[in-house]
Coordinates of N, CA and C in Angstrom, one line a residue:
M1 N 34.7 34.5 -45.7 CA 34.8 34.5 -47.2 C 33.4 34.6 -47.8
K2 N 33.3 35.2 -48.9 CA 32.0 35.3 -49.6 C 32.1 34.4 -50.9
I3 N 31.1 33.5 -51.0 CA 31.2 32.5 -52.1 C 29.9 32.7 -53.0
F4 N 30.2 32.7 -54.3 CA 29.1 32.8 -55.3 C 28.8 31.4 -55.8
V5 N 27.5 31.1 -55.7 CA 27.0 29.7 -56.1 C 26.2 29.9 -57.3
I6 N 26.6 29.2 -58.4 CA 25.9 29.2 -59.6 C 25.0 27.9 -59.7
A7 N 23.7 28.1 -60.0 CA 22.7 27.0 -60.0 C 22.4 26.6 -58.6
A8 N 22.2 27.6 -57.7 CA 21.8 27.3 -56.3 C 20.5 26.6 -56.1
H9 N 19.7 26.6 -57.2 CA 18.4 25.9 -57.1 C 18.5 24.4 -57.4
G10 N 19.6 24.0 -58.0 CA 19.7 22.6 -58.4 C 19.8 21.6 -57.2
Q11 N 19.8 20.3 -57.5 CA 19.8 19.3 -56.5 C 21.1 19.4 -55.7
V12 N 22.2 19.6 -56.4 CA 23.5 19.7 -55.7 C 23.6 21.1 -55.1
G13 N 23.2 22.1 -55.9 CA 23.4 23.5 -55.5 C 22.7 23.8 -54.2
Q14 N 21.5 23.3 -54.0 CA 20.8 23.5 -52.7 C 21.6 23.0 -51.5
H15 N 22.3 21.9 -51.7 CA 23.1 21.3 -50.6 C 24.4 22.2 -50.4
V16 N 24.9 22.7 -51.5 CA 26.1 23.6 -51.5 C 25.7 24.8 -50.6
V17 N 24.6 25.5 -50.9 CA 24.2 26.7 -50.2 C 24.1 26.3 -48.7
D18 N 23.4 25.2 -48.4 CA 23.2 24.8 -47.0 C 24.6 24.6 -46.3
T19 N 25.4 23.9 -47.0 CA 26.7 23.5 -46.4 C 27.6 24.8 -46.2
L20 N 27.6 25.7 -47.1 CA 28.3 26.9 -46.9 C 27.8 27.7 -45.7
L21 N 26.5 27.8 -45.6 CA 26.0 28.5 -44.4 C 26.3 27.8 -43.1
E22 N 26.3 26.5 -43.1 CA 26.6 25.7 -41.9 C 28.1 26.0 -41.5
N23 N 28.9 26.3 -42.5 CA 30.3 26.5 -42.2 C 30.7 28.0 -42.2
D24 N 29.7 28.8 -41.9 CA 29.9 30.3 -41.7 C 30.4 31.1 -42.8
Y25 N 30.2 30.6 -44.0 CA 30.5 31.4 -45.2 C 29.4 32.4 -45.5
Q26 N 29.7 33.6 -46.1 CA 28.7 34.4 -46.7 C 28.4 33.9 -48.1
V27 N 27.2 33.9 -48.5 CA 26.8 33.2 -49.7 C 26.0 34.2 -50.6
V28 N 26.4 34.3 -51.8 CA 25.6 35.0 -52.9 C 25.2 33.8 -53.8
A29 N 23.9 33.6 -53.8 CA 23.3 32.4 -54.5 C 22.6 32.9 -55.7
G30 N 23.0 32.4 -56.9 CA 22.4 32.7 -58.1 C 21.2 31.8 -58.5
Y31 N 20.0 32.4 -58.8 CA 18.8 31.7 -59.1 C 18.3 32.3 -60.4
R32 N 17.7 31.4 -61.2 CA 17.0 32.0 -62.4 C 15.8 32.8 -61.9
D33 N 15.1 32.4 -60.9 CA 14.0 33.1 -60.3 C 14.0 33.1 -58.8
P34 N 14.7 34.0 -58.2 CA 14.8 34.0 -56.7 C 13.5 33.9 -56.0
A35 N 12.4 34.5 -56.6 CA 11.1 34.6 -55.9 C 10.6 33.2 -55.7
T36 N 10.8 32.3 -56.6 CA 10.3 30.9 -56.4 C 11.3 29.9 -56.1
Q37 N 12.6 30.2 -56.3 CA 13.6 29.1 -56.1 C 14.4 29.3 -54.8
A38 N 14.5 30.5 -54.3 CA 15.4 30.8 -53.1 C 14.7 30.2 -51.9
P39 N 15.5 29.8 -50.9 CA 15.0 29.3 -49.6 C 14.0 30.3 -49.0
A40 N 12.9 29.7 -48.4 CA 12.0 30.6 -47.7 C 12.5 31.1 -46.4
T41 N 13.4 30.4 -45.8 CA 14.0 30.8 -44.5 C 15.0 31.8 -44.7
A42 N 14.9 32.9 -44.1 CA 15.8 34.1 -44.2 C 17.1 33.8 -43.5
S43 N 18.2 34.3 -44.0 CA 19.5 34.2 -43.4 C 20.3 35.5 -43.7
S44 N 20.9 36.1 -42.7 CA 21.6 37.3 -42.9 C 22.9 37.0 -43.7
E45 N 23.3 35.8 -43.8 CA 24.5 35.4 -44.6 C 24.2 35.0 -46.0
L46 N 23.0 35.0 -46.4 CA 22.6 34.5 -47.7 C 21.9 35.7 -48.5
Q47 N 22.5 36.0 -49.7 CA 22.0 36.9 -50.6 C 21.5 36.2 -51.8
A48 N 20.2 36.1 -52.1 CA 19.7 35.5 -53.2 C 19.5 36.5 -54.4
I49 N 20.1 36.2 -55.5 CA 20.0 37.2 -56.6 C 19.5 36.4 -57.9
A50 N 19.0 37.2 -58.8 CA 18.7 36.7 -60.2 C 20.0 36.5 -61.0
F51 N 20.1 35.4 -61.6 CA 21.4 35.1 -62.3 C 21.1 34.1 -63.4
D52 N 21.4 34.6 -64.6 CA 21.1 33.8 -65.8 C 22.3 33.6 -66.6
L53 N 22.7 32.3 -66.8 CA 24.0 32.0 -67.5 C 23.9 32.3 -69.0
T54 N 22.7 32.6 -69.5 CA 22.6 33.0 -70.9 C 22.8 34.5 -71.0
G55 N 23.0 35.2 -69.9 CA 23.2 36.7 -70.0 C 24.6 37.0 -70.4
S56 N 24.9 38.3 -70.4 CA 26.3 38.8 -70.9 C 27.3 38.5 -69.8
I57 N 28.6 38.4 -70.3 CA 29.7 38.2 -69.3 C 29.8 39.4 -68.4
S58 N 29.6 40.6 -68.9 CA 29.7 41.7 -68.0 C 28.6 41.7 -66.9
D59 N 27.4 41.3 -67.2 CA 26.3 41.1 -66.2 C 26.7 40.1 -65.2
L60 N 27.2 39.0 -65.7 CA 27.6 37.9 -64.7 C 28.7 38.4 -63.8
A61 N 29.7 39.1 -64.4 CA 30.8 39.6 -63.6 C 30.3 40.6 -62.5
Q62 N 29.4 41.4 -62.9 CA 28.8 42.4 -62.0 C 28.1 41.7 -60.8
A63 N 27.4 40.6 -61.1 CA 26.8 39.8 -60.0 C 27.8 39.2 -59.1
M64 N 28.9 38.8 -59.6 CA 30.0 38.1 -58.8 C 30.9 39.1 -58.1
H65 N 30.8 40.4 -58.4 CA 31.7 41.4 -57.8 C 31.7 41.3 -56.3
G66 N 32.9 41.3 -55.7 CA 33.0 41.3 -54.3 C 33.1 39.9 -53.6
C67 N 32.9 38.8 -54.5 CA 33.0 37.5 -53.9 C 34.5 37.0 -54.0
D68 N 34.8 36.0 -53.2 CA 36.1 35.5 -53.1 C 36.3 34.2 -53.9
A69 N 35.2 33.5 -54.2 CA 35.3 32.2 -54.9 C 34.0 32.0 -55.6
V70 N 34.0 31.1 -56.6 CA 32.8 30.7 -57.3 C 32.7 29.2 -57.3
I71 N 31.5 28.7 -57.0 CA 31.2 27.3 -57.2 C 30.2 27.1 -58.3
F72 N 30.6 26.4 -59.3 CA 29.7 26.2 -60.5 C 29.1 24.8 -60.3
A73 N 27.8 24.8 -59.9 CA 27.1 23.6 -59.6 C 26.0 23.3 -60.7
A74 N 26.1 23.9 -61.8 CA 25.0 23.7 -62.8 C 25.2 22.4 -63.5
G75 N 24.1 21.8 -63.9 CA 24.1 20.5 -64.7 C 22.8 20.4 -65.4
S76 N 22.7 20.7 -66.7 CA 21.5 20.6 -67.4 C 21.6 19.6 -68.5
Q77 N 20.7 18.6 -68.5 CA 20.7 17.6 -69.6 C 19.5 17.8 -70.5
G78 N 18.9 19.0 -70.4 CA 17.8 19.3 -71.3 C 18.1 20.2 -72.4
K79 N 17.1 21.0 -72.8 CA 17.3 21.8 -74.0 C 18.4 22.9 -73.8
A80 N 18.7 23.2 -72.5 CA 19.6 24.3 -72.3 C 21.1 23.7 -72.1
L81 N 21.3 22.5 -72.5 CA 22.6 21.8 -72.3 C 23.8 22.7 -72.7
L82 N 23.8 23.1 -74.0 CA 24.9 23.8 -74.5 C 25.0 25.2 -73.9
A83 N 23.8 25.9 -73.7 CA 23.8 27.2 -73.2 C 24.2 27.3 -71.7
V84 N 24.0 26.2 -71.0 CA 24.3 26.2 -69.6 C 25.7 25.5 -69.3
D85 N 25.8 24.2 -69.7 CA 27.0 23.4 -69.3 C 28.2 23.7 -70.1
L86 N 28.1 24.3 -71.3 CA 29.2 24.6 -72.1 C 29.4 26.1 -72.2
D87 N 28.6 26.8 -72.9 CA 28.7 28.3 -73.1 C 28.6 29.0 -71.7
G88 N 27.6 28.6 -70.9 CA 27.4 29.2 -69.6 C 28.5 29.0 -68.7
A89 N 29.1 27.8 -68.7 CA 30.3 27.6 -67.9 C 31.5 28.5 -68.3
V90 N 31.7 28.5 -69.6 CA 32.8 29.4 -70.1 C 32.6 30.8 -69.7
K91 N 31.4 31.3 -69.9 CA 31.1 32.7 -69.6 C 31.2 32.9 -68.1
A92 N 30.9 32.0 -67.3 CA 31.1 32.1 -65.8 C 32.5 32.2 -65.5
M93 N 33.4 31.4 -66.1 CA 34.8 31.5 -65.9 C 35.4 32.9 -66.3
E94 N 34.9 33.4 -67.5 CA 35.4 34.7 -67.9 C 34.9 35.8 -67.0
A95 N 33.7 35.6 -66.5 CA 33.1 36.6 -65.6 C 33.9 36.6 -64.3
A96 N 34.2 35.5 -63.8 CA 35.0 35.4 -62.6 C 36.3 36.1 -62.7
Q97 N 37.0 35.9 -63.8 CA 38.3 36.6 -64.0 C 38.0 38.1 -64.2
Q98 N 37.0 38.5 -64.8 CA 36.7 39.9 -65.0 C 36.4 40.6 -63.6
A99 N 35.8 39.8 -62.7 CA 35.4 40.3 -61.4 C 36.6 40.2 -60.4
G100 N 37.7 39.7 -60.9 CA 38.9 39.6 -60.0 C 38.9 38.4 -59.1
I101 N 38.1 37.4 -59.4 CA 38.0 36.2 -58.5 C 39.0 35.2 -59.0
A102 N 39.8 34.6 -58.2 CA 40.8 33.6 -58.6 C 40.3 32.2 -58.4
R103 N 39.6 31.9 -57.3 CA 39.2 30.5 -57.0 C 37.9 30.1 -57.7
F104 N 37.9 29.0 -58.4 CA 36.8 28.5 -59.2 C 36.6 27.0 -59.0
I105 N 35.5 26.6 -58.4 CA 35.3 25.2 -58.1 C 34.2 24.7 -59.1
Q106 N 34.5 23.8 -60.0 CA 33.6 23.3 -61.0 C 33.1 21.9 -60.8
L107 N 31.8 21.8 -60.8 CA 31.2 20.4 -60.8 C 31.1 19.9 -62.2
S108 N 31.7 18.7 -62.4 CA 31.7 18.1 -63.8 C 31.1 16.7 -63.6
T109 N 31.7 15.7 -64.3 CA 31.1 14.4 -64.2 C 32.3 13.4 -64.5
L110 N 32.1 12.2 -63.9 CA 33.2 11.2 -64.0 C 33.6 10.9 -65.4
N111 N 35.0 10.9 -65.6 CA 35.6 10.5 -66.9 C 35.2 11.5 -68.0
A112 N 34.9 12.7 -67.7 CA 34.6 13.7 -68.7 C 35.8 13.9 -69.7
G113 N 37.0 13.7 -69.2 CA 38.1 13.9 -70.0 C 38.6 12.8 -70.8
D114 N 37.8 11.7 -70.8 CA 38.2 10.4 -71.5 C 37.1 10.0 -72.4
R115 N 37.2 10.3 -73.7 CA 36.1 10.0 -74.6 C 35.7 8.5 -74.7
K116 N 36.7 7.7 -74.5 CA 36.5 6.3 -74.6 C 35.6 5.7 -73.5
R117 N 35.4 6.5 -72.4 CA 34.7 6.0 -71.3 C 33.3 6.8 -71.1
W118 N 32.9 7.5 -72.2 CA 31.6 8.2 -72.1 C 30.5 7.2 -72.3
P119 N 29.4 7.3 -71.4 CA 28.2 6.5 -71.7 C 27.5 7.0 -72.9
A120 N 27.2 6.1 -73.8 CA 26.6 6.5 -75.1 C 25.3 7.3 -74.9
S121 N 24.5 7.0 -73.9 CA 23.3 7.6 -73.6 C 23.4 9.1 -73.1
L122 N 24.6 9.4 -72.7 CA 24.9 10.8 -72.2 C 25.9 11.5 -73.0
N123 N 26.1 11.1 -74.3 CA 27.1 11.7 -75.1 C 27.1 13.2 -75.2
D124 N 26.0 13.8 -75.5 CA 25.9 15.2 -75.6 C 26.3 15.9 -74.3
Y125 N 25.8 15.4 -73.2 CA 26.2 16.0 -71.9 C 27.7 15.9 -71.6
Y126 N 28.3 14.8 -72.0 CA 29.7 14.6 -71.8 C 30.5 15.6 -72.7
I127 N 30.0 15.8 -73.9 CA 30.7 16.7 -74.8 C 30.8 18.1 -74.2
A128 N 29.6 18.5 -73.6 CA 29.6 19.8 -73.0 C 30.5 19.9 -71.8
K129 N 30.5 18.9 -71.0 CA 31.4 18.9 -69.8 C 32.9 18.8 -70.2
Y130 N 33.2 18.0 -71.2 CA 34.5 17.9 -71.7 C 35.1 19.3 -72.1
Y131 N 34.4 20.0 -72.9 CA 34.9 21.2 -73.4 C 34.9 22.3 -72.3
A132 N 34.0 22.3 -71.4 CA 34.0 23.2 -70.3 C 35.2 23.0 -69.4
D133 N 35.5 21.8 -69.1 CA 36.6 21.4 -68.3 C 37.9 21.8 -69.0
E134 N 38.0 21.5 -70.3 CA 39.2 21.9 -71.1 C 39.4 23.4 -71.1
W135 N 38.3 24.1 -71.3 CA 38.5 25.6 -71.3 C 39.0 26.1 -69.9
L136 N 38.5 25.6 -68.9 CA 38.9 26.0 -67.5 C 40.4 25.7 -67.3
M137 N 40.8 24.5 -67.8 CA 42.2 24.1 -67.6 C 43.2 24.8 -68.5
H138 N 42.8 25.1 -69.7 CA 43.8 25.5 -70.7 C 43.6 27.0 -71.2
H139 N 42.5 27.6 -70.9 CA 42.2 28.9 -71.4 C 41.9 29.9 -70.3
T140 N 42.1 29.6 -69.1 CA 42.0 30.6 -68.0 C 43.2 30.6 -67.1
T141 N 43.3 31.6 -66.2 CA 44.3 31.6 -65.2 C 43.7 31.3 -63.8
L142 N 42.5 30.8 -63.8 CA 41.8 30.6 -62.6 C 42.4 29.5 -61.8
D143 N 42.4 29.6 -60.4 CA 42.9 28.6 -59.5 C 41.7 27.6 -59.3
Y144 N 41.6 26.6 -60.1 CA 40.4 25.8 -60.2 C 40.6 24.4 -59.5
V145 N 39.5 23.9 -59.1 CA 39.4 22.5 -58.8 C 38.1 21.9 -59.5
I146 N 38.4 20.9 -60.4 CA 37.3 20.3 -61.1 C 36.9 19.0 -60.3
V147 N 35.6 18.9 -60.0 CA 35.2 17.8 -59.2 C 34.3 16.9 -60.1
Q148 N 34.8 15.7 -60.3 CA 34.1 14.7 -61.2 C 33.5 13.6 -60.4
P149 N 32.3 13.6 -60.0 CA 31.7 12.5 -59.2 C 31.2 11.4 -60.1
T150 N 31.1 10.3 -59.5 CA 30.4 9.1 -60.2 C 28.9 9.3 -60.0
T151 N 28.1 8.3 -60.2 CA 26.7 8.3 -60.2 C 26.1 9.0 -58.9
L152 N 25.3 10.0 -59.0 CA 24.8 10.7 -57.9 C 23.5 10.0 -57.3
T153 N 23.4 10.1 -56.0 CA 22.2 9.6 -55.4 C 21.6 10.6 -54.4
N154 N 20.4 10.3 -53.9 CA 19.9 11.2 -52.8 C 20.0 10.4 -51.5
D155 N 20.9 9.5 -51.4 CA 21.1 8.8 -50.1 C 21.6 9.8 -49.0
A156 N 21.5 9.4 -47.8 CA 22.1 10.2 -46.7 C 23.6 10.3 -46.8
P157 N 24.2 11.4 -46.5 CA 25.6 11.6 -46.6 C 26.4 10.7 -45.7
T158 N 27.5 10.3 -46.1 CA 28.4 9.5 -45.2 C 29.6 10.4 -44.7
G159 N 29.9 11.5 -45.4 CA 31.0 12.3 -45.0 C 32.3 11.7 -45.4
Q160 N 32.3 10.6 -46.2 CA 33.5 10.0 -46.6 C 33.5 9.7 -48.1
I161 N 34.7 9.8 -48.7 CA 34.9 9.6 -50.1 C 36.1 8.7 -50.4
K162 N 36.2 8.3 -51.7 CA 37.4 7.7 -52.2 C 37.6 8.3 -53.6
F163 N 38.9 8.2 -54.1 CA 39.2 8.7 -55.4 C 39.3 7.5 -56.4
E164 N 39.3 7.9 -57.7 CA 39.4 7.0 -58.8 C 38.3 5.9 -58.8
P165 N 37.0 6.4 -58.7 CA 35.9 5.5 -58.7 C 35.5 4.9 -60.1
T166 N 34.6 4.0 -60.1 CA 34.0 3.5 -61.3 C 32.5 3.9 -61.3
W167 N 31.8 3.6 -62.5 CA 30.4 3.8 -62.5 C 29.6 2.9 -61.6
Q168 N 30.2 1.9 -61.1 CA 29.5 1.0 -60.2 C 29.4 1.6 -58.8
D169 N 30.3 2.6 -58.6 CA 30.3 3.3 -57.3 C 29.2 4.4 -57.4
T170 N 28.8 4.9 -56.2 CA 27.9 6.0 -56.1 C 28.4 7.0 -55.1
I171 N 27.7 8.2 -55.1 CA 28.0 9.2 -54.1 C 26.8 10.0 -53.9
S172 N 26.5 10.4 -52.7 CA 25.3 11.2 -52.4 C 25.5 12.6 -52.8
R173 N 24.5 13.3 -53.2 CA 24.6 14.7 -53.7 C 25.1 15.6 -52.5
Q174 N 24.7 15.2 -51.3 CA 25.1 16.0 -50.2 C 26.6 15.9 -49.9
D175 N 27.1 14.7 -50.1 CA 28.6 14.6 -50.0 C 29.3 15.3 -51.1
V176 N 28.8 15.3 -52.3 CA 29.3 16.1 -53.4 C 29.4 17.6 -53.1
A177 N 28.3 18.1 -52.5 CA 28.3 19.5 -52.1 C 29.3 19.7 -51.0
T178 N 29.5 18.8 -50.1 CA 30.6 19.0 -49.1 C 31.9 19.1 -49.7
V179 N 32.2 18.2 -50.7 CA 33.5 18.2 -51.4 C 33.7 19.6 -52.1
L180 N 32.6 20.1 -52.8 CA 32.8 21.4 -53.4 C 33.1 22.5 -52.5
V181 N 32.5 22.4 -51.3 CA 32.7 23.5 -50.3 C 34.1 23.3 -49.7
E182 N 34.5 22.1 -49.3 CA 35.8 21.9 -48.7 C 36.9 22.2 -49.7
A183 N 36.6 22.1 -51.0 CA 37.7 22.4 -52.0 C 38.1 23.9 -52.0
I184 N 37.2 24.7 -51.5 CA 37.5 26.2 -51.6 C 38.8 26.5 -50.9
E185 N 39.0 26.0 -49.7 CA 40.2 26.4 -48.9 C 41.1 25.2 -48.8
S186 N 41.0 24.2 -49.7 CA 41.9 23.1 -49.6 C 43.2 23.4 -50.3
D187 N 44.1 22.4 -50.2 CA 45.4 22.6 -50.8 C 45.4 22.1 -52.3
Q188 N 44.2 21.8 -52.8 CA 44.1 21.4 -54.2 C 44.1 22.6 -55.1
H189 N 45.0 22.6 -56.0 CA 45.1 23.8 -56.9 C 45.3 23.4 -58.4
R190 N 44.4 23.9 -59.3 CA 44.5 23.6 -60.7 C 44.6 22.1 -60.9
T191 N 43.6 21.4 -60.4 CA 43.6 20.0 -60.5 C 42.2 19.5 -60.6
T192 N 42.1 18.2 -61.0 CA 40.8 17.5 -61.2 C 40.8 16.3 -60.2
I193 N 39.7 16.2 -59.5 CA 39.5 15.0 -58.6 C 38.3 14.2 -59.0
Q194 N 38.4 12.9 -59.0 CA 37.3 12.0 -59.3 C 36.9 11.3 -58.0
I195 N 35.6 11.4 -57.7 CA 35.2 10.9 -56.3 C 33.9 10.0 -56.3
A196 N 33.9 9.2 -55.3 CA 32.7 8.4 -55.0 C 32.7 8.3 -53.4
N197 N 31.6 7.8 -52.9 CA 31.6 7.5 -51.4 C 32.6 6.4 -51.2
G198 N 33.4 6.6 -50.1 CA 34.4 5.6 -49.7 C 34.6 5.6 -48.2
N199 N 35.9 5.6 -47.8 CA 36.2 5.5 -46.4 C 37.2 6.6 -45.9
L200 N 37.4 7.6 -46.7 CA 38.2 8.7 -46.3 C 37.4 9.9 -45.9
P201 N 37.5 10.4 -44.7 CA 36.8 11.6 -44.3 C 37.1 12.7 -45.3
I202 N 36.1 13.4 -45.7 CA 36.2 14.4 -46.8 C 37.3 15.5 -46.5
A203 N 37.2 16.1 -45.3 CA 38.2 17.1 -44.9 C 39.6 16.6 -45.0
Q204 N 39.8 15.3 -44.5 CA 41.1 14.7 -44.6 C 41.6 14.4 -46.0
A205 N 40.6 14.0 -46.8 CA 40.9 13.6 -48.2 C 41.4 14.8 -49.0
L206 N 40.9 15.9 -48.7 CA 41.2 17.1 -49.5 C 42.3 17.9 -48.8

């Protein structure tokens, strides 16, 4: 299978690319600037391309053409928040449909769908994630899995997760990447999963 990775340069996205390659997927990795952000180590299974979520839907669809699934790993809490996490996410969904891709794996954040549980300090970020998830669920025909992890860390991966976590729980970025990759061919369809590190092997949990 050929997988398109959005935000391949990000902290989670880099792990996603590595995990896909380790599992013998072909990878088309989208970077704002492939010359400076793509891995220096060459791989015949990795195609690094320029990809800008602020571009047109037709341009995004052309970049995705020929892929079997999309992993949206973008997460911007800076000036590009709305352009990336909201409008960019929606354009990526529409581009995937235009390119004939059914499977769409979206990285979100814990409790994005429950306004009462949003951290005040991240309110704008949660607004973007909420509406991006809502659009995916209610305004597309994509076969999606929305992954909502709790607090991310750079700890070593455990390979194990649990569902229905709290903010007191954590999960390593590498384990989040593994979940995103495992979700591609899992039996999870048009669903949202909330995860933290736990005691269930990831492949078994999905």
